[in-house]
Coordinates of C-alpha atoms in Angstrom, one line a residue:
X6 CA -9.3 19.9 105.7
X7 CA -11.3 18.1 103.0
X8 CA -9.6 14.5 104.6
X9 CA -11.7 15.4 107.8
X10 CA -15.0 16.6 106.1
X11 CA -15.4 13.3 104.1
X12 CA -16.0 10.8 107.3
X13 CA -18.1 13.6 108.4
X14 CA -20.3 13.8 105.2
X15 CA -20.3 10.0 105.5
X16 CA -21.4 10.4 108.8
X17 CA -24.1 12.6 108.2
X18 CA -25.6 10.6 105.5
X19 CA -25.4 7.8 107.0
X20 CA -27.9 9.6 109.7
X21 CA -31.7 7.7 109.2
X22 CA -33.5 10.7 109.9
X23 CA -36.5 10.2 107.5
X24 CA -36.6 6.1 109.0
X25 CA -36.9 7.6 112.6
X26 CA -39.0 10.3 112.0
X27 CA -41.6 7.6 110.5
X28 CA -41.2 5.5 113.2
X29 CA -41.9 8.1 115.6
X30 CA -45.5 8.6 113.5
X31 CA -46.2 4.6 113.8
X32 CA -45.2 4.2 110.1
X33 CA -42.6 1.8 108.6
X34 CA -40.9 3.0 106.0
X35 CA -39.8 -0.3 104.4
X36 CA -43.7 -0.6 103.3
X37 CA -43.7 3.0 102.2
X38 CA -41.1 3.8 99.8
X39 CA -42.1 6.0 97.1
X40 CA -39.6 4.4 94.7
X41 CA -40.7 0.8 95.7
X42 CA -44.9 1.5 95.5
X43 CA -44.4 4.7 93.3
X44 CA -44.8 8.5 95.0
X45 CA -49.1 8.3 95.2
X46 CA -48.6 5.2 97.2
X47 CA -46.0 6.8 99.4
X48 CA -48.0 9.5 99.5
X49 CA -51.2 7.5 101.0
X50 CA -48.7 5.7 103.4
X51 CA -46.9 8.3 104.9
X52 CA -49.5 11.5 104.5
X53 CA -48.3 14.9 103.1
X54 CA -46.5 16.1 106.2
X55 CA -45.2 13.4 107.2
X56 CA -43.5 12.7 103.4
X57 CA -42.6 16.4 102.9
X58 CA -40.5 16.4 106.5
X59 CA -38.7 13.0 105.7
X60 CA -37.7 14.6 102.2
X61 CA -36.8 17.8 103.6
X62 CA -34.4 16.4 106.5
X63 CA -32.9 14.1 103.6
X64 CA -32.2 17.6 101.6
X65 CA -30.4 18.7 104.1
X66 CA -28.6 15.5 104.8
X67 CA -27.2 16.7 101.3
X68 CA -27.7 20.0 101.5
X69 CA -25.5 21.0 104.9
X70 CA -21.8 19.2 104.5
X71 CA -21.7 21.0 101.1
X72 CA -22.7 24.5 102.9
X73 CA -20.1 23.9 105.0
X74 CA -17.3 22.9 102.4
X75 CA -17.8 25.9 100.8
X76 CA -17.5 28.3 104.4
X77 CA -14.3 26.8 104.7
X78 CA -13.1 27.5 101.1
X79 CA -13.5 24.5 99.2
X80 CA -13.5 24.1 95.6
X81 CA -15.7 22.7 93.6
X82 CA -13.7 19.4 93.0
X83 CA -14.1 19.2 96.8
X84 CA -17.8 19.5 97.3
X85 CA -18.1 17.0 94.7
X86 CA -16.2 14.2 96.9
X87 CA -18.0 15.5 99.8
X88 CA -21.7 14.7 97.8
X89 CA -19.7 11.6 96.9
X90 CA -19.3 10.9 100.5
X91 CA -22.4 12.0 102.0
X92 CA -23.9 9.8 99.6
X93 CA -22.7 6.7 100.1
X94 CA -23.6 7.3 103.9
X95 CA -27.3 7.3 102.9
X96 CA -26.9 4.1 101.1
X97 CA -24.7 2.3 102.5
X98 CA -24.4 3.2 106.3
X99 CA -22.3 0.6 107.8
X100 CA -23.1 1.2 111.5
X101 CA -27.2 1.1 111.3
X102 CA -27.6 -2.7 109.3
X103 CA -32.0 -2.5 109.3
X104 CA -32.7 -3.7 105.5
X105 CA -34.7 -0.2 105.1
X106 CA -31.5 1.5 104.9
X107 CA -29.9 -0.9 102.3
X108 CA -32.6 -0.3 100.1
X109 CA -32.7 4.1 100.4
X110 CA -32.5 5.7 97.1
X111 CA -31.9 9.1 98.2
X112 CA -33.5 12.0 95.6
X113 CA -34.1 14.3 98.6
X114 CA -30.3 13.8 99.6
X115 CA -28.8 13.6 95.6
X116 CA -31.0 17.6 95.5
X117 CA -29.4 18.7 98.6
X118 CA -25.9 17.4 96.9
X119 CA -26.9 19.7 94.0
X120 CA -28.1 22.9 95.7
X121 CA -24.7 22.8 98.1
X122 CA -22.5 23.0 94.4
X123 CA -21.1 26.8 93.4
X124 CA -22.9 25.8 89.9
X125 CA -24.0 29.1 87.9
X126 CA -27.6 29.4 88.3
X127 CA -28.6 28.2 84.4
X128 CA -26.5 25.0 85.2
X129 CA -27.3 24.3 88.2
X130 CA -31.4 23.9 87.0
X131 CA -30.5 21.7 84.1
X132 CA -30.5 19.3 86.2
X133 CA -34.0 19.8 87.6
X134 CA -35.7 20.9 84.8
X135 CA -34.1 17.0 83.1
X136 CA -36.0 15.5 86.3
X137 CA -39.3 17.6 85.9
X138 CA -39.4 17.0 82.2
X139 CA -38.6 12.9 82.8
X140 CA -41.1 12.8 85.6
X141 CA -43.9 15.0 83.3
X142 CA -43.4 13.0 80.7
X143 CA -43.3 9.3 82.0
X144 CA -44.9 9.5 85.4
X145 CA -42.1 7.5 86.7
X146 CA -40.6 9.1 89.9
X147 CA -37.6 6.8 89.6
X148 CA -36.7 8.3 86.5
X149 CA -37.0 12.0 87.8
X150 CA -34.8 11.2 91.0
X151 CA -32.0 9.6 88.4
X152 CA -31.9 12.3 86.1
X153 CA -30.6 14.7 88.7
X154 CA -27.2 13.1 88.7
X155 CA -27.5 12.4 85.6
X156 CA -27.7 16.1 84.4
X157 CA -25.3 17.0 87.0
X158 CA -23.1 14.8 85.2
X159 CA -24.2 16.1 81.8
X160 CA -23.7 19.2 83.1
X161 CA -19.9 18.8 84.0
X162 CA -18.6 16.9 81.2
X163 CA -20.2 19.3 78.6
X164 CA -19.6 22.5 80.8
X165 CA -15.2 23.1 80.7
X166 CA -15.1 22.0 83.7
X167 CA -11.9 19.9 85.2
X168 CA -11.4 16.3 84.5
X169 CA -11.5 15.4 88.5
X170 CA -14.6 17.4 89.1
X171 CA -16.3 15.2 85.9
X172 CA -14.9 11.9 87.1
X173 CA -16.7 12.3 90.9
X174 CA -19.7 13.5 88.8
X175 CA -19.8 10.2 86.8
X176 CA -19.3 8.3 90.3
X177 CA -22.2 9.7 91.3
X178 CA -24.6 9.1 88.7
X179 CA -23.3 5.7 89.2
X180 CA -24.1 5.3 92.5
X181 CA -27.6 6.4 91.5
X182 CA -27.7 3.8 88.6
X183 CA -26.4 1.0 90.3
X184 CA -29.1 2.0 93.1
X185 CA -32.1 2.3 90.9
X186 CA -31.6 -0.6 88.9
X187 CA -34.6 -2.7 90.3
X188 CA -36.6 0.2 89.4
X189 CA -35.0 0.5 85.6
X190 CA -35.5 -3.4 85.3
X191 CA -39.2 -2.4 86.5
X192 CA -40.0 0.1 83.8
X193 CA -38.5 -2.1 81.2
X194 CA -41.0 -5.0 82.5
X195 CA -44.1 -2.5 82.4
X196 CA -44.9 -3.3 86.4
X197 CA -43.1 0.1 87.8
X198 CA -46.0 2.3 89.4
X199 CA -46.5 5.5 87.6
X200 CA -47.9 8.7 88.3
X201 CA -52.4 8.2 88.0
X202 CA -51.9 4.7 88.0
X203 CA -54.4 2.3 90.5
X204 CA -52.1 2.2 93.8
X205 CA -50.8 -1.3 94.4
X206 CA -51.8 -1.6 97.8
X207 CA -54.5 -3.3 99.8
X208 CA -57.2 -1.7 100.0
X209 CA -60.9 -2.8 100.8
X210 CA -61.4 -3.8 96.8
X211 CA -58.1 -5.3 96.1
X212 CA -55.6 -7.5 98.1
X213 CA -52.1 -7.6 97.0
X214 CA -50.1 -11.1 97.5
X215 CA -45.9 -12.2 96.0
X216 CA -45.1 -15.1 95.0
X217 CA -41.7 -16.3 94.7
X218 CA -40.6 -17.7 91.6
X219 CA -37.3 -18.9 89.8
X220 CA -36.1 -20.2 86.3
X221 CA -36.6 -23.7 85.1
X222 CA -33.9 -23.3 82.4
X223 CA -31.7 -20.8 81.1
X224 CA -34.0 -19.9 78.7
X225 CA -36.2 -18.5 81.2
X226 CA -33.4 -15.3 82.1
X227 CA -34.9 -14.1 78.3
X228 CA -38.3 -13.5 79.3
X229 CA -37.1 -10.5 81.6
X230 CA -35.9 -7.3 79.0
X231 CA -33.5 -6.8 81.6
X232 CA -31.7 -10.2 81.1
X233 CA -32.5 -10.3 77.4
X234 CA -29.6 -8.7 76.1
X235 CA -27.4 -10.9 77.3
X236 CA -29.3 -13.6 75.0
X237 CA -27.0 -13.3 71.9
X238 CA -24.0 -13.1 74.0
X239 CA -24.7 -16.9 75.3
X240 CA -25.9 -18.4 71.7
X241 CA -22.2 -17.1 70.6
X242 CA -20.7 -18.5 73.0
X243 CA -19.0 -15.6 74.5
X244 CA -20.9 -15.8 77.7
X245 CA -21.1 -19.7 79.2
X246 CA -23.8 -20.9 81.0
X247 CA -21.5 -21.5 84.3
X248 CA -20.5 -17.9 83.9
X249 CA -24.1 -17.0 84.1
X250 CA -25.0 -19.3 86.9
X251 CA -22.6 -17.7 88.9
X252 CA -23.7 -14.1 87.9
X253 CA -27.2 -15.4 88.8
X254 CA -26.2 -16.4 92.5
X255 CA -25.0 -12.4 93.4
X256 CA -28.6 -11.3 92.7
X257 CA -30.8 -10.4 95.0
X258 CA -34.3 -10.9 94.5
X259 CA -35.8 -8.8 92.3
X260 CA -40.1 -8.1 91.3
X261 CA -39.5 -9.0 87.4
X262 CA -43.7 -9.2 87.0
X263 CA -47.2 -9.4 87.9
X264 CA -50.2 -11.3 87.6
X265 CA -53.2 -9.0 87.0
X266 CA -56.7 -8.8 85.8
X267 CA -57.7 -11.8 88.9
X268 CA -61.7 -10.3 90.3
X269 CA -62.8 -12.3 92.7
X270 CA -66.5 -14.0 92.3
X271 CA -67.5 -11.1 95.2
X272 CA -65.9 -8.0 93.2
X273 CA -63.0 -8.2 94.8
X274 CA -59.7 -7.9 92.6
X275 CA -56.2 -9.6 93.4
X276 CA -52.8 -8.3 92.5
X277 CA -50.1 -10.9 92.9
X278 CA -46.2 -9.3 92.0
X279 CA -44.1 -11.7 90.8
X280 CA -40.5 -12.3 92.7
X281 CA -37.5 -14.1 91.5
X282 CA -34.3 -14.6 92.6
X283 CA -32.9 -16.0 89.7
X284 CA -31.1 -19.6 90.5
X285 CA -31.8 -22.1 88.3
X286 CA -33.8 -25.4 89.8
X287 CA -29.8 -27.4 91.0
X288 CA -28.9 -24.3 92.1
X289 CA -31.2 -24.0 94.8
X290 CA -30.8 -27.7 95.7
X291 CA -27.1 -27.6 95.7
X292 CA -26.5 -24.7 98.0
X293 CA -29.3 -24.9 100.6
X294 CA -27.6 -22.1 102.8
X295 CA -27.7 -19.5 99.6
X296 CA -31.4 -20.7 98.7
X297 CA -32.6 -20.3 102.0
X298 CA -31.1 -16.5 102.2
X299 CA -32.5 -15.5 99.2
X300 CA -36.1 -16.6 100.0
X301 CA -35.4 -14.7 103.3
X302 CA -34.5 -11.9 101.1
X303 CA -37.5 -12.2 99.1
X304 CA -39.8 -12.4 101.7
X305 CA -38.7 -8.6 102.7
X306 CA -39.3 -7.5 99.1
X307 CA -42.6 -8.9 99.3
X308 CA -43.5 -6.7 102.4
X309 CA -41.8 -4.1 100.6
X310 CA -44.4 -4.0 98.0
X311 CA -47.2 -4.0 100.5
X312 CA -47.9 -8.0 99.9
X313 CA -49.6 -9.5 103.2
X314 CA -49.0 -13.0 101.4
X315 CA -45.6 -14.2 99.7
X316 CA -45.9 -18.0 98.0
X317 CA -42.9 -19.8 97.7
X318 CA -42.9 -21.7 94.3
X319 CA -41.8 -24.9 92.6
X320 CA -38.1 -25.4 94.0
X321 CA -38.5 -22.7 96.9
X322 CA -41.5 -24.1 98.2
X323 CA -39.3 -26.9 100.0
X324 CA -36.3 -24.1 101.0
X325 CA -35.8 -23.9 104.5
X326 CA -37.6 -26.7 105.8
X327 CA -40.9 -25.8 103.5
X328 CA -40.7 -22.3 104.5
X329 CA -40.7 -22.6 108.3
X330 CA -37.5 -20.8 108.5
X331 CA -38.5 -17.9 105.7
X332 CA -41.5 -17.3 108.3
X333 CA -39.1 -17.2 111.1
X334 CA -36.9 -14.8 109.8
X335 CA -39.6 -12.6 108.2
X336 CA -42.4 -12.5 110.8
X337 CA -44.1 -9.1 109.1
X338 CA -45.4 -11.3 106.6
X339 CA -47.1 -14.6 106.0
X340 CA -45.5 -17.1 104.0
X341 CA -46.9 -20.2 102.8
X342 CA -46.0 -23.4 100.5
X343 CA -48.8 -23.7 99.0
X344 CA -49.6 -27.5 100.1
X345 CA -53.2 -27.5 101.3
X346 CA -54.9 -26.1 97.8
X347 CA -52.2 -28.7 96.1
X348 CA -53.4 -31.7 97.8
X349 CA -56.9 -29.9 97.4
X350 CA -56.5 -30.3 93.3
X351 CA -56.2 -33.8 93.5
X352 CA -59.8 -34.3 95.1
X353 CA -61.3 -32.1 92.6
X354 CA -59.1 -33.5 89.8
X355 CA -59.6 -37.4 90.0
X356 CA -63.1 -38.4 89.1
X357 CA -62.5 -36.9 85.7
X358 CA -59.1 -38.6 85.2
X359 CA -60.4 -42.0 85.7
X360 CA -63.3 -41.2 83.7
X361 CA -61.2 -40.0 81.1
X362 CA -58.8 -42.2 81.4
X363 CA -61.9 -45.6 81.0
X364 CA -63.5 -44.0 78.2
X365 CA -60.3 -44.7 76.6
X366 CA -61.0 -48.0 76.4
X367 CA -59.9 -49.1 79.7
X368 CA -61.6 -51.6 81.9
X369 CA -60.7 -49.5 85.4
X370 CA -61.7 -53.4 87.8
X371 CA -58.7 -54.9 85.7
X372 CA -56.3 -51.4 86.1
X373 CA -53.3 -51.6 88.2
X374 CA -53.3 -48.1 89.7
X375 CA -50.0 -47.3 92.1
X376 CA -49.5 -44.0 94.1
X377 CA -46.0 -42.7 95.1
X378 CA -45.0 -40.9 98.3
X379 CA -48.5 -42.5 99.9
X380 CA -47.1 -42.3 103.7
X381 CA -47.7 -38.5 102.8
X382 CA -51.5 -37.1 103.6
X383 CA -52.3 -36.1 100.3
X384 CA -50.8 -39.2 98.3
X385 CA -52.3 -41.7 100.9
X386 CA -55.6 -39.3 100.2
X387 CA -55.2 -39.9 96.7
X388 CA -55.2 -43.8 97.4
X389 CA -58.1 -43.8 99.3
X390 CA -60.0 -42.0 96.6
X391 CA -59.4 -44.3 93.9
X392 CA -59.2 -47.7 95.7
X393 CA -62.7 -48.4 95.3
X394 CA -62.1 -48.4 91.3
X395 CA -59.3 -50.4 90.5
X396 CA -58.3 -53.8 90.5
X397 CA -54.7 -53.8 91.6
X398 CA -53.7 -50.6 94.3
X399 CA -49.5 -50.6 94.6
X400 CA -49.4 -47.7 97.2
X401 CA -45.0 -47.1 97.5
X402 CA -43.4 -45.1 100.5
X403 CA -40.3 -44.4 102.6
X404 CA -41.6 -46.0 106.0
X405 CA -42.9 -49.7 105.1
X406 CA -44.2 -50.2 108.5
X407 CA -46.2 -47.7 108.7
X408 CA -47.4 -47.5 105.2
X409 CA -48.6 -51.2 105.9
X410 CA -50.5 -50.1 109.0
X411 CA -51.9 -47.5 107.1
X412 CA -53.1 -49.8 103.6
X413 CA -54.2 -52.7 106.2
X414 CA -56.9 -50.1 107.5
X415 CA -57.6 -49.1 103.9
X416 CA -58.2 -52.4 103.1
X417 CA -60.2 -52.9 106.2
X418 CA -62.2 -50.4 105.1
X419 CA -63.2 -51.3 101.8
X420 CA -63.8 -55.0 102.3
X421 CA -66.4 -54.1 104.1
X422 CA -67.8 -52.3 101.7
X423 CA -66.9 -54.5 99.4
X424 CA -64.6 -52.9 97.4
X425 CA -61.3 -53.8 98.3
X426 CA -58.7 -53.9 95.8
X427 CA -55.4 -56.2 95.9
X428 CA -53.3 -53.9 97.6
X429 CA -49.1 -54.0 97.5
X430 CA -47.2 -52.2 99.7
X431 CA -43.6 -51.4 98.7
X432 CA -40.8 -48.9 99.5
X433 CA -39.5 -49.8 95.6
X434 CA -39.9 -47.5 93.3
X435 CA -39.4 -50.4 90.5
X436 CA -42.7 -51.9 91.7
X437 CA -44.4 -48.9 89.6
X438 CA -43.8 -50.6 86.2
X439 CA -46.6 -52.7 86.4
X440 CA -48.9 -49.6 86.9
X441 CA -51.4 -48.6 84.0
X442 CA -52.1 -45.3 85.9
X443 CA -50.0 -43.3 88.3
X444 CA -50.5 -40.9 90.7
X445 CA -47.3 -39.1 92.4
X446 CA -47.3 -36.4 95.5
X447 CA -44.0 -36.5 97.2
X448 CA -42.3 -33.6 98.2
X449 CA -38.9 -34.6 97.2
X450 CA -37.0 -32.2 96.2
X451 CA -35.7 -34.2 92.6
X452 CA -37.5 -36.7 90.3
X453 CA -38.6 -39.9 91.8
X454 CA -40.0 -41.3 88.6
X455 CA -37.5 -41.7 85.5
X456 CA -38.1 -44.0 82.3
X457 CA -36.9 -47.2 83.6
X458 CA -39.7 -46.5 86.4
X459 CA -42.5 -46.5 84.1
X460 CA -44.8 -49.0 81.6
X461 CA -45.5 -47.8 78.3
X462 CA -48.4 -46.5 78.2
X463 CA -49.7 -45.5 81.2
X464 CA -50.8 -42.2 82.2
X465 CA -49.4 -40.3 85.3
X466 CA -50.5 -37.8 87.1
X467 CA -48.1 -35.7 88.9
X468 CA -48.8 -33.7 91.8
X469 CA -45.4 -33.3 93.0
X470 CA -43.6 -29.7 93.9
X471 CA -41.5 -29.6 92.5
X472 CA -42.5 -32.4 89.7
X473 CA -42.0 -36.2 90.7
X474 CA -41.8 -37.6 87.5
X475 CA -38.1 -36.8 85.0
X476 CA -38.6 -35.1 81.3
X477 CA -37.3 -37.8 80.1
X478 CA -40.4 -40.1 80.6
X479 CA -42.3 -37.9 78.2
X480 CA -40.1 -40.0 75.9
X481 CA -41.4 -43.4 76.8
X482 CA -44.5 -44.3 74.3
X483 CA -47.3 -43.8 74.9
X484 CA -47.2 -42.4 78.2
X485 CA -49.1 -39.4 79.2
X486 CA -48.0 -36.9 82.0
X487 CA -50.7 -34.9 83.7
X488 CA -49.6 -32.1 85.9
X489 CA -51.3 -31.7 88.9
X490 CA -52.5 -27.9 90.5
X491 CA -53.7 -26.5 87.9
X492 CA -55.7 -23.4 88.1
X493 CA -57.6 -21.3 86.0
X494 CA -57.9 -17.7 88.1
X495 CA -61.2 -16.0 87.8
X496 CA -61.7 -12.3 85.9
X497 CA -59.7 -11.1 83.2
X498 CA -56.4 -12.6 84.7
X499 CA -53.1 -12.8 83.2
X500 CA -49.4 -13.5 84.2
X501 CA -46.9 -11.0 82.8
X502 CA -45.0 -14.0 82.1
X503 CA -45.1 -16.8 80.9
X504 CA -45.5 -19.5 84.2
X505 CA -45.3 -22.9 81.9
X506 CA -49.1 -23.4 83.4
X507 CA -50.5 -23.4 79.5
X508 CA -51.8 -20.0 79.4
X509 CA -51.7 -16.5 80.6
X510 CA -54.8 -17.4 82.8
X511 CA -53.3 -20.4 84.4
X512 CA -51.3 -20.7 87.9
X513 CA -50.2 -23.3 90.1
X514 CA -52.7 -24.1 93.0
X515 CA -49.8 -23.2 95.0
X516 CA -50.0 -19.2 93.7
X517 CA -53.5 -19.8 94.0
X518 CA -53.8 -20.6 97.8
X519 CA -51.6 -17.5 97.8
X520 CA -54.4 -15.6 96.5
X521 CA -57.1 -17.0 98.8
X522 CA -54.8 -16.3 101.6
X523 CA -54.8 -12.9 101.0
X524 CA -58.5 -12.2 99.7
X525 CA -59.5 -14.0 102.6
X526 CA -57.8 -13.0 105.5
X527 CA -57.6 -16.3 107.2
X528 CA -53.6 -16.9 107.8
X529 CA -54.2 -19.8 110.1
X530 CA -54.8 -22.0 107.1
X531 CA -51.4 -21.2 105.8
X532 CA -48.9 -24.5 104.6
X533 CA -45.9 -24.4 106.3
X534 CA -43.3 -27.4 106.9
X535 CA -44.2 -30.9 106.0
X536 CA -48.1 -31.5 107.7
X537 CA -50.6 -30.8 105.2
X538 CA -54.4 -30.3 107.9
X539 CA -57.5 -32.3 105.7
X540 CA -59.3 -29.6 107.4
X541 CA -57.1 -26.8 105.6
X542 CA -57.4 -28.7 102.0
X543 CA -61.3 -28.5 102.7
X544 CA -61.0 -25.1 103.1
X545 CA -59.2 -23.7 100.2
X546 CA -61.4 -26.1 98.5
X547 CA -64.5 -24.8 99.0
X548 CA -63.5 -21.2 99.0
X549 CA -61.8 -21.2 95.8
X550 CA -64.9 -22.5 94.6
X551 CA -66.7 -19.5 96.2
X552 CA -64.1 -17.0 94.7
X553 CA -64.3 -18.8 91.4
X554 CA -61.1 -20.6 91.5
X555 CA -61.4 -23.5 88.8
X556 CA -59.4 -26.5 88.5
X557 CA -57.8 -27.3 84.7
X558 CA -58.5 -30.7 84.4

C-alpha cells in the first residue's frame, strides 16, 4: 500500500497550485516570494487573500496524503515517508521545469506534513510554538518556516520514538536546510528582509537595481560569513584551491550583499543587491558555456528580488556576447554592461589627468601620449580628446586600415586648427613603450598591457572592463596606474562589501549606469553587445550629474 501512496504524495506535491492560482490573479510569483522579499513584501505583492489561499492550498498539499495514510492504517513511520515524498514534489517537481518551482520553499506544505502526523497534541505544537518563538524573536520568516522541521525532528529523536521514524525526520529537516540556505547565507550577511523592515521593492521613492558580481581572488570567498569558515581549512592546507574552484562552479548565484544608503540629488533613494556567482576571473573565461548559464541564472534572481535593472560586472560584463544573450534569455528584466557611463568617465576624467599629470613637471607639447583599443568608440574618443595637447599621439588597434582612416581624419581635423600632433598608427602593442602617458579602453577579456609593454615612468590610465593593463606593471618604476570608472554615489551610500573601488562609497561607473537605469526609467539607453551610442554616454553623463553621481578622479 504505502509503495503506491508515495508516487502519489509526489504527485500531489508536485501540483503548482499556489503558482496557478497567482497567475490566474495577474501576479507572478517568482517576484513575490515571501522567503525571497521577506512575508510584508509578499504580502504587498500578492494581497491578503490572494497570500492566505496560495498558503492554504499548499497546507493541504501537505495536509491531505497524510489524512489519507492514516484512513488506510498507516503507521507513523509511513506518514513520515509519505511527508518525505509529498515534499520533494513541491520542490523538486520533475514534470513542470518553470524556475518558480525550483526555487518553492514550502512552509505551508512542511505545516500540512505536520498536522497529517498521529503526534500527541503537546508534541505536535513544539514544533510551532519553536517557529512562532523564532519568527517573534528575529522577524525572519525563513527562520520560522525551518524550525517546523526542525522541531519535528527535535521532537522524534528526543521523544522514544523508532530509529526509522527519526531518520525520515532528519531527511526532512534536511530538505528544508539544504532549501533555505540562500536565506541562512542571507541572515548571516545582514541583507535578509525582516519583519518592520523598509520593503525592498520599487516604489515611487526608491528603485531597486542587481548587479552581478564575482571574486577577483580567492581571498574574496572570505568576505561572505557563509564562505568564511572554510578560510582556515585552505591556509592548512586541507582544502586546495582547485578543490574550491570546483566547489565554486556547482553554485548557483546567490544575493551575498547590498549597496545601501544611495538618495538621489531629487529625494529619491536607490537600493542595488549585490549577486555573485562565485567563479573566479579564468573561470569565467575558460568555460564560456558555464559563465554564460550562470549570468542567465543570475539574471532570474535579480527579478526575483524585484530588481528592474541587473548590471553585469568586471568579467561578466563581456559573458555572452556583452550580455546580448543574458537579455535574450531573461526578457523580464533589463540587463546592461555598463559601457555608455564607462566611456562617459573618461570625458569627465581627462582634463584633470593631463593637468595633474603637467604640474608634475611635464611639458605635455613634448609628451608622447598612446591610446590602446582606439578602433573602439570610447578609446578613439579618448584620442580625440587629448590630441590637441600632446606632441607625439600613438593610437594602436586590431583593424590597421581602418584605424588609419580614422587617425587621417583626426589629423585632418586638427591641422586645421592647428593642432595636430605626430600621429602613429600601429596594430603593435610594443609601440606603447615609448608612451609617457597611456590611455587603455579595450574590451578584451585578459590584459593587453604587461611590463615589457610599458616605459618606466609613465602613467596609465585604464578604462578597460575588465582591466587592460597586468598587476604586474605596478611593479615597473615609477609607473602609475589609474583606474578608470570610478564613482562616488550620492547620500549616505555604502557597499556591504568591500568592491576594491577605495571605499564603501565608491562603485564602478558600470554599477552606476545600473543605478541611473533604474532611477530613471529610460531602458533604451541600456549597453548591450559591443556598440557603445555617443548619444547614450551623453546621457548618463549629464544625468548622473543631475542625480549627483561624481566621478573620483
Amino acid at each position: 500500500m504505502t509503495a503506491l501512496l508515495l508516487p502519489l504524495a509526489y504527485l500531489v506535491g508536485a501540483l503548482p497550485l499556489g503558482h496557478l492560482l497567482a497567475q490566474r490573479r495577474g501576479v507572478d510569483l517568482r517576484t513575490a516570494s515571501p522567503y525571497t522579499l521577506g512575508l510584508e513584501s509578499a504580502l504587498k505583492r500578492l494581497g491578503f487573500g490572494t497570500l492566505l489561499l496560495s498558503f492554504l492550498l499548499d497546507f493541504l498539499k501537505g495536509y491531505l496524503p497524510l489524512l489519507l495514510g492514516r484512513a488506510l492504517g498507516l503507521g507513523l513511520g509511513e506518514l513520515l515517508a509519505l511527508g518525505v515524498a509529498v515534499y520533494l514534489g513541491h520542490l523538486y517537481p520533475l514534470f513542470f521545469r518553470d524556475p518558480w518551482p525550483l526555487r518553492a520553499k514550502g512552509a505551508g506544505v512542511l505545516l500540512g506534513v505536520l498536522a497529517g502526523l498521529p503526534l500527541p497534541p503537546a508534541l505536535g505544537m513544539v514544533p510551532v510554538a519553536l517557529a512562532l518563538a523564532l519568527y517573534a524573536l528575529t522577524g525572519y520568516a525563513s527562520l520560522a518556516a525551518l524550525a517546523l522541521p526542525l522541531g519535528l525532528f527535535l521532537v522524534l529523536l528526543f521523544g522514544g520514538f523508532a530509529p526509522s521514524e527519526k531518520l525520515l525526520g532528519l531527511l526532512l529537516f534536511l530538505l528544508a536546510l539544504w532549501r533555505y540556505k540562500e536565506n541562512l547565507g542571507r541572515i548571516l550577511e545582514g541583507t535578509e528582509p525582516k519583519l518592520g523592515e523598509p520593503l525592498p521593492l520599487p516604489s515611487e521613492k526608491q528603485v531597486v537595481c542587481a548587479f552581478l558580481i564575482h571574486p577577483l581572488t580567492v581571498e574574496d570567498f572570505w568576505q561572505s560569513p557563509r564562505f568564511r569558515w572554510l578560510r582556515p581549512l585552505v591556509r592548512l592546507g586541507l582544502l586546495k584551491q582547485a578543490w574550491m574552484e570546483r566547489l565554486a562552479e556547482l553554485f548557483r548565484p546567490m544575493k551575498v550583499g547590498e549597496v545601501r544608503g544611495v538618495k538621489t540629488a531629487d529625494g529619491r533613494e536607490v537600493l542595488c543587491h549585490l549577486i555573485s556567482a562565485p567563479l573566479l576571473p579564468h573561470q569565467i573565461k575558460g568555460k564560456p558555456d558555464l559563465a554564460v548559464k550562470r549570468a542567465i541564472q543570475g539574471a532570474r534572481l535579480a527579478k526575483e528580488l524585484g530588481a528592474t535593472v541587473v548590471g553585469l560586472g568586471a568579467f561578466w560584463s563581456v559573458v555572452g556576447e556583452k550580455g546580448l544573450r543574458v537579455q535574450e534569455a531573461v526578457p523580464g528584466i533589463e540587463v546592461t554592461n555598463g559601457g555608455a557611463y564607462t566611456a562617459g568617465t573618461v570625458k569627465a576624467a581627462i582634463p584633470n589627468i593631463l593637468a595633474h599629470f603637467a604640474q608634475s613637471g611635464k611639458d605635455l607639447k613634448a609628451t608622447t601620449a598612446a591610446v590602446v583599443g582606439a578602433n573602439g568608440v570610447v578609446a578613439f574618443g579618448i584620442a580625440r580628446q587629448i590630441a590637441p595637447y600632446v606632441g607625439k599621439l600613438i593610437l594602436v588597434g586590431r583593424d590597421l586600415e581602418r584605424l588609419s582612416r580614422a587617425a587621417e581624419s583626426l589629423r585632418r581635423n586638427l591641422e586645421r586648427k592647428g593642432e595636430a600632433p605626430e600621429i602613429l598608427v600601429t596594430t603593435d602593442i610594443g609601440a606603447i613603450r615609448e608612451a609617457d602617458l597611456v590611455f587603455t579602453a579595450t574590451s578584451d577579456p585578459n590584459p593587453v598591457i604587461y611590463p615589457e609593454h610599458v616605459k618606466p615612468g609613465a602613467w596609465i590610465y585604464d578604462e578597460g572592463v575588465p582591466p587592460d593593463v597586468h598587476e604586474r606593471v605596478r611593479e615597473v618604476p615609477g609607473v602609475r596606474v589609474i583606474p578608470g570608472g570610478v564613482v562616488r554615489l550620492p547620500g549616505q551610500a555604502r557597499a556591504t562589501l568591500d568592491l576594491h573601488f577605495g571605499a564603501p562609497d565608491q562603485v564602478p561607473a558600470c554599477l552606476a549606469e545600473t543605478m541611473i537605469l533604474a532611477a530613471e526609467g529610460a531602458f533604451d539607453r541600456k549597453s548591450l553587445g559591443g556598440e557603445v551610442k555617443s548619444e547614450n554616454i551623453q546621457f548618463f553623463v549629464e544625468r548622473a550629474e543631475a542625480l549627483g553621481f561624481r566621478v573620483v578622479e
